[in-house]
Coordinates of C-alpha atoms and ligand atoms in Angstrom, one line a residue:
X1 CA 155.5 166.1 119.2
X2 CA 158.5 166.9 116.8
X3 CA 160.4 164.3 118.7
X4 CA 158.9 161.3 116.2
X5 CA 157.5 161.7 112.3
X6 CA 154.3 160.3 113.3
X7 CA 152.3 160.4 116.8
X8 CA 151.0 156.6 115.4
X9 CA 152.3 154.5 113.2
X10 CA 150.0 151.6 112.4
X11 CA 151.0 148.3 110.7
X12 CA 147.7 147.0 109.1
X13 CA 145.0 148.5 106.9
X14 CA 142.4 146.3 108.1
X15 CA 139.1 146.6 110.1
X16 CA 140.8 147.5 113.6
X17 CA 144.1 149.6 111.9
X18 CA 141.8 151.3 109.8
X19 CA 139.4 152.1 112.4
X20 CA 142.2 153.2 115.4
X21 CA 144.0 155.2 112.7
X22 CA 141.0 157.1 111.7
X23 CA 140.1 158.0 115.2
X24 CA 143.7 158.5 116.3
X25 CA 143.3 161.2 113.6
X26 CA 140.5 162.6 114.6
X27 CA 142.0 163.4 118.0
X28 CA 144.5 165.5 116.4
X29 CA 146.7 162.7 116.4
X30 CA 149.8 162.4 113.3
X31 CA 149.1 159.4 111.7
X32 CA 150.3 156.7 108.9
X33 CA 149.3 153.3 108.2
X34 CA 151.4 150.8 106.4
X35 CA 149.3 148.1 104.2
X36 CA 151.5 145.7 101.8
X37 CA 148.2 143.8 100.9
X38 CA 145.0 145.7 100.0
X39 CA 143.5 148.4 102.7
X40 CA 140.5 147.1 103.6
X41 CA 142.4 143.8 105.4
X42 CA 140.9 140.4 105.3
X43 CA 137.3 141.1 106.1
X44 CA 136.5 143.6 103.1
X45 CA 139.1 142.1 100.4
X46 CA 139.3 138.1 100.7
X47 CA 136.8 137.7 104.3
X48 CA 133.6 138.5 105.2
X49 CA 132.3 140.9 102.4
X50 CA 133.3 138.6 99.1
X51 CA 132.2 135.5 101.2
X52 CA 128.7 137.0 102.0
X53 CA 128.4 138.1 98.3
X54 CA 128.8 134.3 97.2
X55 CA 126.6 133.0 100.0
X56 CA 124.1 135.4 98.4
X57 CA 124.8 133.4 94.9
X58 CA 124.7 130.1 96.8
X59 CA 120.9 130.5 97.4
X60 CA 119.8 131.7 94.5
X61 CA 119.4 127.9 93.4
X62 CA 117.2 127.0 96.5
X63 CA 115.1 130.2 95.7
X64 CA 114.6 129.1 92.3
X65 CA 113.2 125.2 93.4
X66 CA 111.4 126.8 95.3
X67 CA 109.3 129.6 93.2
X68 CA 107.3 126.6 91.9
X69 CA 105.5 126.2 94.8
X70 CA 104.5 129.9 95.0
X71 CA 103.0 129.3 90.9
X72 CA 106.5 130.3 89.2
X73 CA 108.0 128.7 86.4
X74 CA 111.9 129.5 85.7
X75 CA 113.0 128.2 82.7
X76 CA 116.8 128.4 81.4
X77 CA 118.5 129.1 84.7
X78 CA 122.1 128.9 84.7
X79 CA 125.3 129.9 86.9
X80 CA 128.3 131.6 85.9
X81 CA 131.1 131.5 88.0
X82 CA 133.1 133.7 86.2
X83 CA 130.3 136.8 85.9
X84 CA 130.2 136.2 90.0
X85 CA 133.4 137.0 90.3
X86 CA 134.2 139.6 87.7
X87 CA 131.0 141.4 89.8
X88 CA 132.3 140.6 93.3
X89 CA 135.9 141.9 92.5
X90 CA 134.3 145.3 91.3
X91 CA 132.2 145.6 94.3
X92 CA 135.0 144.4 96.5
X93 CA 137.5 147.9 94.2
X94 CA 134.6 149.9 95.0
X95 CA 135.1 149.3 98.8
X96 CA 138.7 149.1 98.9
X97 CA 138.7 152.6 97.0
X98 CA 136.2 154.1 99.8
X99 CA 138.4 152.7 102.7
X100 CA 141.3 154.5 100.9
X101 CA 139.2 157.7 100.9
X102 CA 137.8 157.2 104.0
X103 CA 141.5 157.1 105.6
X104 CA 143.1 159.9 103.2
X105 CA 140.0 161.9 104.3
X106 CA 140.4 161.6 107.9
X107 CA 144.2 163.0 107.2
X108 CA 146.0 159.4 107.6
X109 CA 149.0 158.5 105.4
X110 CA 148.9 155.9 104.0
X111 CA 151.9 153.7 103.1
X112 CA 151.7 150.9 100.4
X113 CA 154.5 148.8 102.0
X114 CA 155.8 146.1 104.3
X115 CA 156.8 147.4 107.5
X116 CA 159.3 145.8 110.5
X117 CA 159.5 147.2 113.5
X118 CA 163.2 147.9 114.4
X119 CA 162.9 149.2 118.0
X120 CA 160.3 150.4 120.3
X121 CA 160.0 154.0 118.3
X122 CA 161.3 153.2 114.9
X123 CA 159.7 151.2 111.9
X124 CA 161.6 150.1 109.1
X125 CA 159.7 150.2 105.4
X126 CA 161.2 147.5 103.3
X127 CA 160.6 148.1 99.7
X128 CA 161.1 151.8 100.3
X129 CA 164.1 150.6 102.3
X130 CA 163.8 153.7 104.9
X131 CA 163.3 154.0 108.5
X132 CA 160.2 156.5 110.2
X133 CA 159.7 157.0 113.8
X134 CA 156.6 157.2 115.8
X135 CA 155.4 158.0 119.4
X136 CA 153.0 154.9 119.5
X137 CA 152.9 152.3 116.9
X138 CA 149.6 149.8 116.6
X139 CA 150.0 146.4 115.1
X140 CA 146.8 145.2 113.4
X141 CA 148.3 142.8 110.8
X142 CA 145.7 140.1 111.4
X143 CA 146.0 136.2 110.5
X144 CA 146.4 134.0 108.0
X145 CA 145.0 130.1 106.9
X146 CA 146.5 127.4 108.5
X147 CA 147.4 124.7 106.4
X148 CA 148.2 120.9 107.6
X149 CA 151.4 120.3 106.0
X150 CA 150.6 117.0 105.4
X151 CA 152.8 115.6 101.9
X152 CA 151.0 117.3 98.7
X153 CA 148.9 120.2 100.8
X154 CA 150.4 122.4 98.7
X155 CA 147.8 120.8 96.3
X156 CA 145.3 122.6 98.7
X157 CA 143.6 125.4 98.3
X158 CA 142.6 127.8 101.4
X159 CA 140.0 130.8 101.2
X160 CA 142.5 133.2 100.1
X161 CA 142.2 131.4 96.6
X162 CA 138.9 130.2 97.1
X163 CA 137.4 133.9 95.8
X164 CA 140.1 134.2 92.5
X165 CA 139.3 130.3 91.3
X166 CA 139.6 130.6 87.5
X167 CA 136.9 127.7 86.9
X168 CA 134.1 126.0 89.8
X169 CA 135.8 122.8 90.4
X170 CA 132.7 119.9 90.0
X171 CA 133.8 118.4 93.5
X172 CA 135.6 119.7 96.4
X173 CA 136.7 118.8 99.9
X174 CA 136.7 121.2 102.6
X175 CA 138.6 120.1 105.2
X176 CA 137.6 121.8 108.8
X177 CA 134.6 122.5 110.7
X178 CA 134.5 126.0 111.8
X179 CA 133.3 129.5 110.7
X180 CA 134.9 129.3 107.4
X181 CA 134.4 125.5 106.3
X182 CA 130.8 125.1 106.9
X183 CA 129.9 128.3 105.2
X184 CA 132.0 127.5 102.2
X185 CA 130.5 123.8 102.3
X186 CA 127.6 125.9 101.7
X187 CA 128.6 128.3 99.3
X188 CA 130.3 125.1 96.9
X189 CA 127.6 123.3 97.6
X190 CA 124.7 125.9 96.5
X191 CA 126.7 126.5 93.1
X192 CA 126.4 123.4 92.2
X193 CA 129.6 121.6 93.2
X194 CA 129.6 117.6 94.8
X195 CA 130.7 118.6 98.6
X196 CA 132.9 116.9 101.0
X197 CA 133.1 118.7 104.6
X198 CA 136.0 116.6 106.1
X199 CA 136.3 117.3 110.4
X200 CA 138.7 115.8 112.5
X201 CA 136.3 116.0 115.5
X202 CA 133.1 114.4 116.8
X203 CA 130.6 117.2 115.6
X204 CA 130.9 120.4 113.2
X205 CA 131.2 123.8 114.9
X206 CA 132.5 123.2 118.2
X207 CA 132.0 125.5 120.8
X208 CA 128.7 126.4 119.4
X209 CA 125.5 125.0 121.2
X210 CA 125.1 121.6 120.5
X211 CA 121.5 122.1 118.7
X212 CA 123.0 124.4 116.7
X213 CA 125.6 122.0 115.8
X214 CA 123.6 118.8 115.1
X215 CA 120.9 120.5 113.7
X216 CA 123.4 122.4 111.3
X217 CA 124.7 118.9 110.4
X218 CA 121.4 117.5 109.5
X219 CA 120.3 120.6 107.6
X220 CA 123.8 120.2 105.3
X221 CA 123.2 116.9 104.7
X222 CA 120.0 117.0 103.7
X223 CA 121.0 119.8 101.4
X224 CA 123.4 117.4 100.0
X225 CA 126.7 118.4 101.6
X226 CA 128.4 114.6 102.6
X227 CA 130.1 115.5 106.2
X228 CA 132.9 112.8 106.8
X229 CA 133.8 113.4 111.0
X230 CA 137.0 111.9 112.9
X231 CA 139.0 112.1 109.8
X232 CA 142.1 114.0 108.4
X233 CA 143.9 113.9 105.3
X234 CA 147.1 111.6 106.0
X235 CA 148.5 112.9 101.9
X236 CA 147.1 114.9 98.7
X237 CA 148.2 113.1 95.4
X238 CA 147.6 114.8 92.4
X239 CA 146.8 112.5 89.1
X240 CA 146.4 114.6 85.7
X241 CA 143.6 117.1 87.0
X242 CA 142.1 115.4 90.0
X243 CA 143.3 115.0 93.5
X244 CA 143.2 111.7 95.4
X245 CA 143.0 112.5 99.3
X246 CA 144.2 109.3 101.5
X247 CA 142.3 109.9 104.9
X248 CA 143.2 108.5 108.3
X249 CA 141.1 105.4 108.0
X250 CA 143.4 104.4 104.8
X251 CA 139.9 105.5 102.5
X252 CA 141.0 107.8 99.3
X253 CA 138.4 110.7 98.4
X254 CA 138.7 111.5 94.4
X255 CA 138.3 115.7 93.9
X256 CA 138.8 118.5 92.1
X257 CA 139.8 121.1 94.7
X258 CA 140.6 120.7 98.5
X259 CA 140.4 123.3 100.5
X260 CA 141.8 124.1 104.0
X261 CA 140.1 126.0 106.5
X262 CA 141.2 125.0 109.7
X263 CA 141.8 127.7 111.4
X264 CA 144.1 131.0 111.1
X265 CA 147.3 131.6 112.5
X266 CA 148.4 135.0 114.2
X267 CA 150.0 137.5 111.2
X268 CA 152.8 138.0 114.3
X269 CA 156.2 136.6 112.4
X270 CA 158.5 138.7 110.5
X271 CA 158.0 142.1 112.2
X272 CA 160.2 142.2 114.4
X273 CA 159.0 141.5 117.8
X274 CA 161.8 139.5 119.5
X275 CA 163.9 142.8 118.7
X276 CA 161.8 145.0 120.6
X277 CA 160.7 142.5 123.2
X278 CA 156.7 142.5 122.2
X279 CA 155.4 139.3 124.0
X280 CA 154.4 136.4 122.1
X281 CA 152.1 134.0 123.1
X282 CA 152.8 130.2 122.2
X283 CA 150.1 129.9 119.5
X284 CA 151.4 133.3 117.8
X285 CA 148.9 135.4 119.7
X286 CA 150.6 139.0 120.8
X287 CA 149.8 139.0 124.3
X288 CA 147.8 142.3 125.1
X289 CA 146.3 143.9 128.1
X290 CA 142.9 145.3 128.7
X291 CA 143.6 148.2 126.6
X292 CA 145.3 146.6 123.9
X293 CA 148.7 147.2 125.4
X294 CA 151.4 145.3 124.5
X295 CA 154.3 144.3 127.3
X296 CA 156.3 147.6 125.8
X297 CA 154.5 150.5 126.8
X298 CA 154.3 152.4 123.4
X299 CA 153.3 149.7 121.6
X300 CA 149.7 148.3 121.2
X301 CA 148.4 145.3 118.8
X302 CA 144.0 145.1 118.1
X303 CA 142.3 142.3 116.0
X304 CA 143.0 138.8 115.0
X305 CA 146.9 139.3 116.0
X306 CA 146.2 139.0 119.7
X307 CA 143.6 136.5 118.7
X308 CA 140.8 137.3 121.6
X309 CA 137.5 137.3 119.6
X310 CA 138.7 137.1 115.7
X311 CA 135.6 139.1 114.3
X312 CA 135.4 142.6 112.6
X313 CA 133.2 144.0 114.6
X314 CA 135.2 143.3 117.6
X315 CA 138.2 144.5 115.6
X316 CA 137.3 147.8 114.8
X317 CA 135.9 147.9 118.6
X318 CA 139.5 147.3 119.9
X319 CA 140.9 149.7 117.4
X320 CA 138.2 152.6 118.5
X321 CA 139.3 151.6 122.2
X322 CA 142.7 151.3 121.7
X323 CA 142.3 155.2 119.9
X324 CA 140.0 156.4 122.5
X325 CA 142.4 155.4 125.8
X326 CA 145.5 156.8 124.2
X327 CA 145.1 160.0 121.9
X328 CA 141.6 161.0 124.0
X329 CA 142.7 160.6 127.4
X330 CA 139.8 157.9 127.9
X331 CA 140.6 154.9 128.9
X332 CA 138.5 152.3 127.4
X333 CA 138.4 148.4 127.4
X334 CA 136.4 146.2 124.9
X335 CA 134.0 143.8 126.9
X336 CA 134.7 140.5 125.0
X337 CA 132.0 138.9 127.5
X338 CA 128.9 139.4 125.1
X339 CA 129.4 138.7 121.4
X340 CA 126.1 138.2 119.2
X341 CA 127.9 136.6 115.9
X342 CA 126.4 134.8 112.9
X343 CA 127.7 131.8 110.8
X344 CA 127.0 132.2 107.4
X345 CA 126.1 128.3 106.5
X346 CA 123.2 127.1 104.8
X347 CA 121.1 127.4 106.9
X348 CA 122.2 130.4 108.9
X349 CA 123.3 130.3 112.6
X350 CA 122.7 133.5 114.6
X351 CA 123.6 132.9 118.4
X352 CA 124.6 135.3 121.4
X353 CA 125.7 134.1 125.2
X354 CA 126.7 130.7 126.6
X355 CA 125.5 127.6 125.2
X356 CA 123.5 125.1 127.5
X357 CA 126.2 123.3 128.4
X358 CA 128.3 126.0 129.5
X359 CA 125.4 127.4 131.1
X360 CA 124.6 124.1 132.7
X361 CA 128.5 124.0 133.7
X362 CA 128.1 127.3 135.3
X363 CA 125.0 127.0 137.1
X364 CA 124.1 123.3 137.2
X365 CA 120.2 123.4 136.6
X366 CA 119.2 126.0 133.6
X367 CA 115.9 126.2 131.9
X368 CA 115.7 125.5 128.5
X369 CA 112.9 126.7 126.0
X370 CA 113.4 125.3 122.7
X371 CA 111.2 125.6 119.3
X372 CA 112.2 123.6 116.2
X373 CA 109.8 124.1 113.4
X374 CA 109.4 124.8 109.4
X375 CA 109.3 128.1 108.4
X376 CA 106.0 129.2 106.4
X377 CA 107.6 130.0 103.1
X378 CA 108.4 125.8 103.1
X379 CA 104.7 124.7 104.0
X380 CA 104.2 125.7 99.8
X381 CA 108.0 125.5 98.6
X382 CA 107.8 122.0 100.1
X383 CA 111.4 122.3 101.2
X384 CA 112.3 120.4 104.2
X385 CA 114.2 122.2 106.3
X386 CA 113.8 123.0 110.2
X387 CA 114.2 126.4 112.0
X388 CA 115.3 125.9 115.4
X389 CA 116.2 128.6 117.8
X390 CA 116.7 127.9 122.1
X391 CA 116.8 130.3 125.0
X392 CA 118.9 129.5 127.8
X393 CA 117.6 131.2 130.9
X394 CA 118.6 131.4 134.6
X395 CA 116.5 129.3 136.5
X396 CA 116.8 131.8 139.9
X397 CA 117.6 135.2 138.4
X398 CA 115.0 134.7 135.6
X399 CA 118.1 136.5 132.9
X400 CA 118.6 135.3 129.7
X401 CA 121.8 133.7 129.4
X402 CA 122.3 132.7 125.6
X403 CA 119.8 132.9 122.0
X404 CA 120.7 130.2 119.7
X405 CA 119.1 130.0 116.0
X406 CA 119.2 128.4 113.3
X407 CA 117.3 129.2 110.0
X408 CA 116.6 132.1 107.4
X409 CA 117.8 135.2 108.6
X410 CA 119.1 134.4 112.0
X411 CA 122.0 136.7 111.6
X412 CA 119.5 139.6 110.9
X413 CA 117.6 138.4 113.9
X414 CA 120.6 138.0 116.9
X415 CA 121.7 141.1 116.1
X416 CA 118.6 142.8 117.6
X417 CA 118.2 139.8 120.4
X418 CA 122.0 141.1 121.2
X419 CA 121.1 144.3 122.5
X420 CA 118.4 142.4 125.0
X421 CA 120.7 140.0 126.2
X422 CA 123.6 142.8 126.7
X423 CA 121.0 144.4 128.5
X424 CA 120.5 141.8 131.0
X425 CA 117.1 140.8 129.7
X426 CA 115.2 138.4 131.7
X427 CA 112.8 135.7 130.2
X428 CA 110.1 137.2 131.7
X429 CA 110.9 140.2 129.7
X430 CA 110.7 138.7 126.7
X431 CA 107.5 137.1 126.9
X432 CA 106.1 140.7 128.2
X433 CA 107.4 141.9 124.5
X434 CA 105.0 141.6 121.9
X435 CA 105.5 138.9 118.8
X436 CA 105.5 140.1 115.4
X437 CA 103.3 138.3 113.3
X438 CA 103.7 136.2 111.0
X439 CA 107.5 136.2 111.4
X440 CA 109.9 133.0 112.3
X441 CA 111.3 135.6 115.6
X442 CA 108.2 135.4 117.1
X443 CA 108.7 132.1 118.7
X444 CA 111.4 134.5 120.5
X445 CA 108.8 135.7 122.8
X446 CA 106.0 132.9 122.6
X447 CA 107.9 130.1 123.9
X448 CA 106.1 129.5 126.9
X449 CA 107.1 125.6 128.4
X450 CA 110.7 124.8 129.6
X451 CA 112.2 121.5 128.4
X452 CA 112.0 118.7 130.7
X453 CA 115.5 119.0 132.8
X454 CA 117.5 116.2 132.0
X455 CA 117.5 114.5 135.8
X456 CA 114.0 114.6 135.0
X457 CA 114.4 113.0 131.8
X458 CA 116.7 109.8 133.5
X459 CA 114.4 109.4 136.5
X460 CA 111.3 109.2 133.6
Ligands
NDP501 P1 137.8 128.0 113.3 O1 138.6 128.2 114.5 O2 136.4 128.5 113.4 O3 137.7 126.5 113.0 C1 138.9 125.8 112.7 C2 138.5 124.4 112.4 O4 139.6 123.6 111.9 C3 138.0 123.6 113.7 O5 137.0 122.8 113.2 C4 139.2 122.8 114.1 O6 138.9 121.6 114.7 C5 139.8 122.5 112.7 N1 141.3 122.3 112.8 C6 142.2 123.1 113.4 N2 143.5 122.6 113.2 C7 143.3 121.5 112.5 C8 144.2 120.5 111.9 N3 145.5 120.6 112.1 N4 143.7 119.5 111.2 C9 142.4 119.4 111.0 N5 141.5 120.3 111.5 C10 141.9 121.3 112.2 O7 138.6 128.6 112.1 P2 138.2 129.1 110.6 O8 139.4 128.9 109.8 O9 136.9 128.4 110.2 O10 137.9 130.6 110.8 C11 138.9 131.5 111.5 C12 138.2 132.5 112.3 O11 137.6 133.5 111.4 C13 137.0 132.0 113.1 O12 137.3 131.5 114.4 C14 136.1 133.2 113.2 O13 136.5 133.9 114.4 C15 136.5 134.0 112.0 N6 135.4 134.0 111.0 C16 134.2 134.5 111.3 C17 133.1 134.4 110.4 C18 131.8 135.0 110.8 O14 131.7 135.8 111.7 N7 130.7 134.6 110.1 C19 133.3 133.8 109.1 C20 134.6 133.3 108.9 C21 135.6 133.4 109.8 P3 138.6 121.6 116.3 O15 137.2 122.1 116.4 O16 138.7 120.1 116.6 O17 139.6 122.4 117.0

């Protein structure tokens, strides 16, 4: 292939560039990946990793409450925000420095620098001011925060700064109520800082199952996370060091720190698409096809960019696909259908499949078994807090169609519930399984009574 300097090119060294790039490589494939951030991408560097490490540090206050009830005294505990992050940011070097070797190991260049595309073979590298060519070229540049540009958001802070604060602000605002606000509610909240979770809709978390949601709700607020609902900020003011937040409704909320996480916008601007004629959906999305194919033949895009499912793992499925189809001569798509996934609040959501009422959408009557009870450790910590989890099962095939938990460990637990529901698992199946004792997952395959349909329920 001495027609182009690379077989690939690949403009991201995140999750799904990192992934495609390695595999491209492995299939004999010539490859280079551009990265003007940190390789690693969002998930390893300012996502997933650094977040889980806090959440982590945000329980460590509920453990210690509750050691007296198991006979423990801790005396003298105190946080430090600064020895959190000065630990974090080593850990988070220490991956970024594998990823690095992982990719030089595999034979991929790598190149520290932006990159534009300038036509359908040929990528321009700004700082190095230089043009390469390539055969195929992958976008996998991501997304970014959204802000509402309301006046003073730049005031604001969104999670990109949220894991490089210099202090722990004493009270924060977090406006949003998806993925990213509720677990950093929880996060803030766990360290110690006076919480406001600020949502412009009804109820936190939508698209989830609504259990999850109200029961999530409760469980912050009991916590002592205040959730203000059908609200946004109309303006930021900023007064010596605090921030005065006028909402909707006229009311001011007095901070420290607001923080935006409303969603994440498609990392699709500035490389040059409209040149080469790469589709762009309205909302920034590149549109791709099954096999992460772009609308120009040689080029392909994987990962929050075509915004489909914006989750690593589904990321660095998209790249393997995307790697697999084109340099293996195997064409492969990613089934988005099933996606186990786990929210990272306080307490922890694990769910897989459709909630009840897309089920009861799809299929009118579902049955319902549903278990909401308090995990043993709390009958001596004393805590109040409910587990819940719900299976949603098809009332003529018998298959399980969603698991929906909430409660310690539930991300550790849908994982493995994943594999039965991708299986096609019915419910019947699950009760044949045998429960693991004393465990909170048990209930998984104990729950023996549906809930009362709701028809039922109105003719009662
Ligand atoms: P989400 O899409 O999850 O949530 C965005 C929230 O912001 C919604 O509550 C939305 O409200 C609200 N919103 C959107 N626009 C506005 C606006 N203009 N003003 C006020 N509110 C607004 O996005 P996140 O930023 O929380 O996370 C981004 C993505 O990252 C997630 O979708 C997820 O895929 C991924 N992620 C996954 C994690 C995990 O796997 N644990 C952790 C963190 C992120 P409404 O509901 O009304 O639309």
């Amino acid at each position: 292939m001495a027609d182009y300097d690379y077989d690939l090119f690949t403009i991201g060294a995140g999750s799904g560039g990192v992934r495609a790039s390695r595999m491209a490589a492995s299939h004999g494939a010539k490859v280079a990946v551009a990265e003007e951030y940190r390789v690693g991408g969002t998930c390893v560097i300012r996502g997933c990793v650094p977040k889980k490490l806090f959440v982590y540090a945000s329980h460590v206050h509920e453990e210690i409450e509750d050691a007296a009830g198991f006979g423990w005294t801790v005396e003298g505990a105190r946080f430090d925000w600064k020895t959190l992050i000065a630990n974090k940011d080593q850990e988070i070097d220490r991956l970024n420095g594998i990823y690095i070797r992982n990719l030089a190991g595999s034979g991929v260049e790598i190149i520290e620098d932006r990159a534009i595309i300038k036509d359908k073979h040929t990528i321009h590298l700004v700082n190095q001011n230089r043009d390469v060519t390539a055969k195929y070229i992958l976008i996998a540049t991501g997304a970014t925060p959204n802000v509402h540009e309301v006046p003073g958001h730049e005031h604001a802070i969104t999670s990109n700064e949220a894991f490089h604060l210099e202090e722990l602000p004493k009270r924060i605002v977090v406006a949003g109520g998806g993925y990213i606000s509720v677990e950093f509610a929880g996060i803030f909240n766990g360290l110690g800082v006076e919480t406001t979770l600020l949502y412009r809709g009804e109820e936190i978390l939508r698209g989830f199952d609504d259990d999850l949601r109200t029961t999530l709700h409760t469980e912050m607020e009991k916590k002592g996370v205040r959730i203000i609902t059908g609200k946004v900020f109309d303006r930021i003011d900023k007064s010596g060091d605090e921030l005065h937040a006028t909402l909707s409704d006229g009311s001011v909320l007095e901070t420290d720190a607001i923080m935006f996480a409303i969603g994440r916008n498609p990392n699709s601007q500035g490389l040059g698409l409209e040149t080469v004629g790469v589709e762009v959906l309205p909302n920034g999305a590149i549109a791709v096809d099954a096999y992460s194919k772009t609308s120009i033949d040689n080029i392909y895009a994987v990962g929050d960019v075509t915004n489909r499912a914006n989750l690593t793992p589904v990321a660095i499925r998209e790249g393997a696909a995307f790697a697999e189809t084109v340099f293996n001569n195997n064409p492969v798509a990613v089934d988005h259908s099933i996606i186990p996934t786990a929210v990272f609040s306080s307490p922890e959501i694990g769910t897989v499949g459709i909630s009840e009422a897309e089920a009861r959408k799809a299929f009118g009557r579902v049955d319902i078994y549903k278990s909401t009870f308090r995990a043993m450790k709390h009958t001596l910590s004393g805590r109040d807090e409910k587990t819940m989890m719900k299976i949603i099962v098809h009332p003529q095939t018998d298959r399980v169609l969603g698991v929906h938990m909430i409660g310690p460990a539930s991300g550790e637990i849908i994982q493995a519930v994943g594999i039965a529901v991708q299986m096609g698992a019915t419910k019947a199946q699950f009760d044949a399984t045998v429960a693991v004792h004393p465990t909170a997952a048990e209930e998984l395959v104990t729950m023996k009574t549906p809930e009362p349909q709701p028809d039922a329920i109105a003719a009662d």
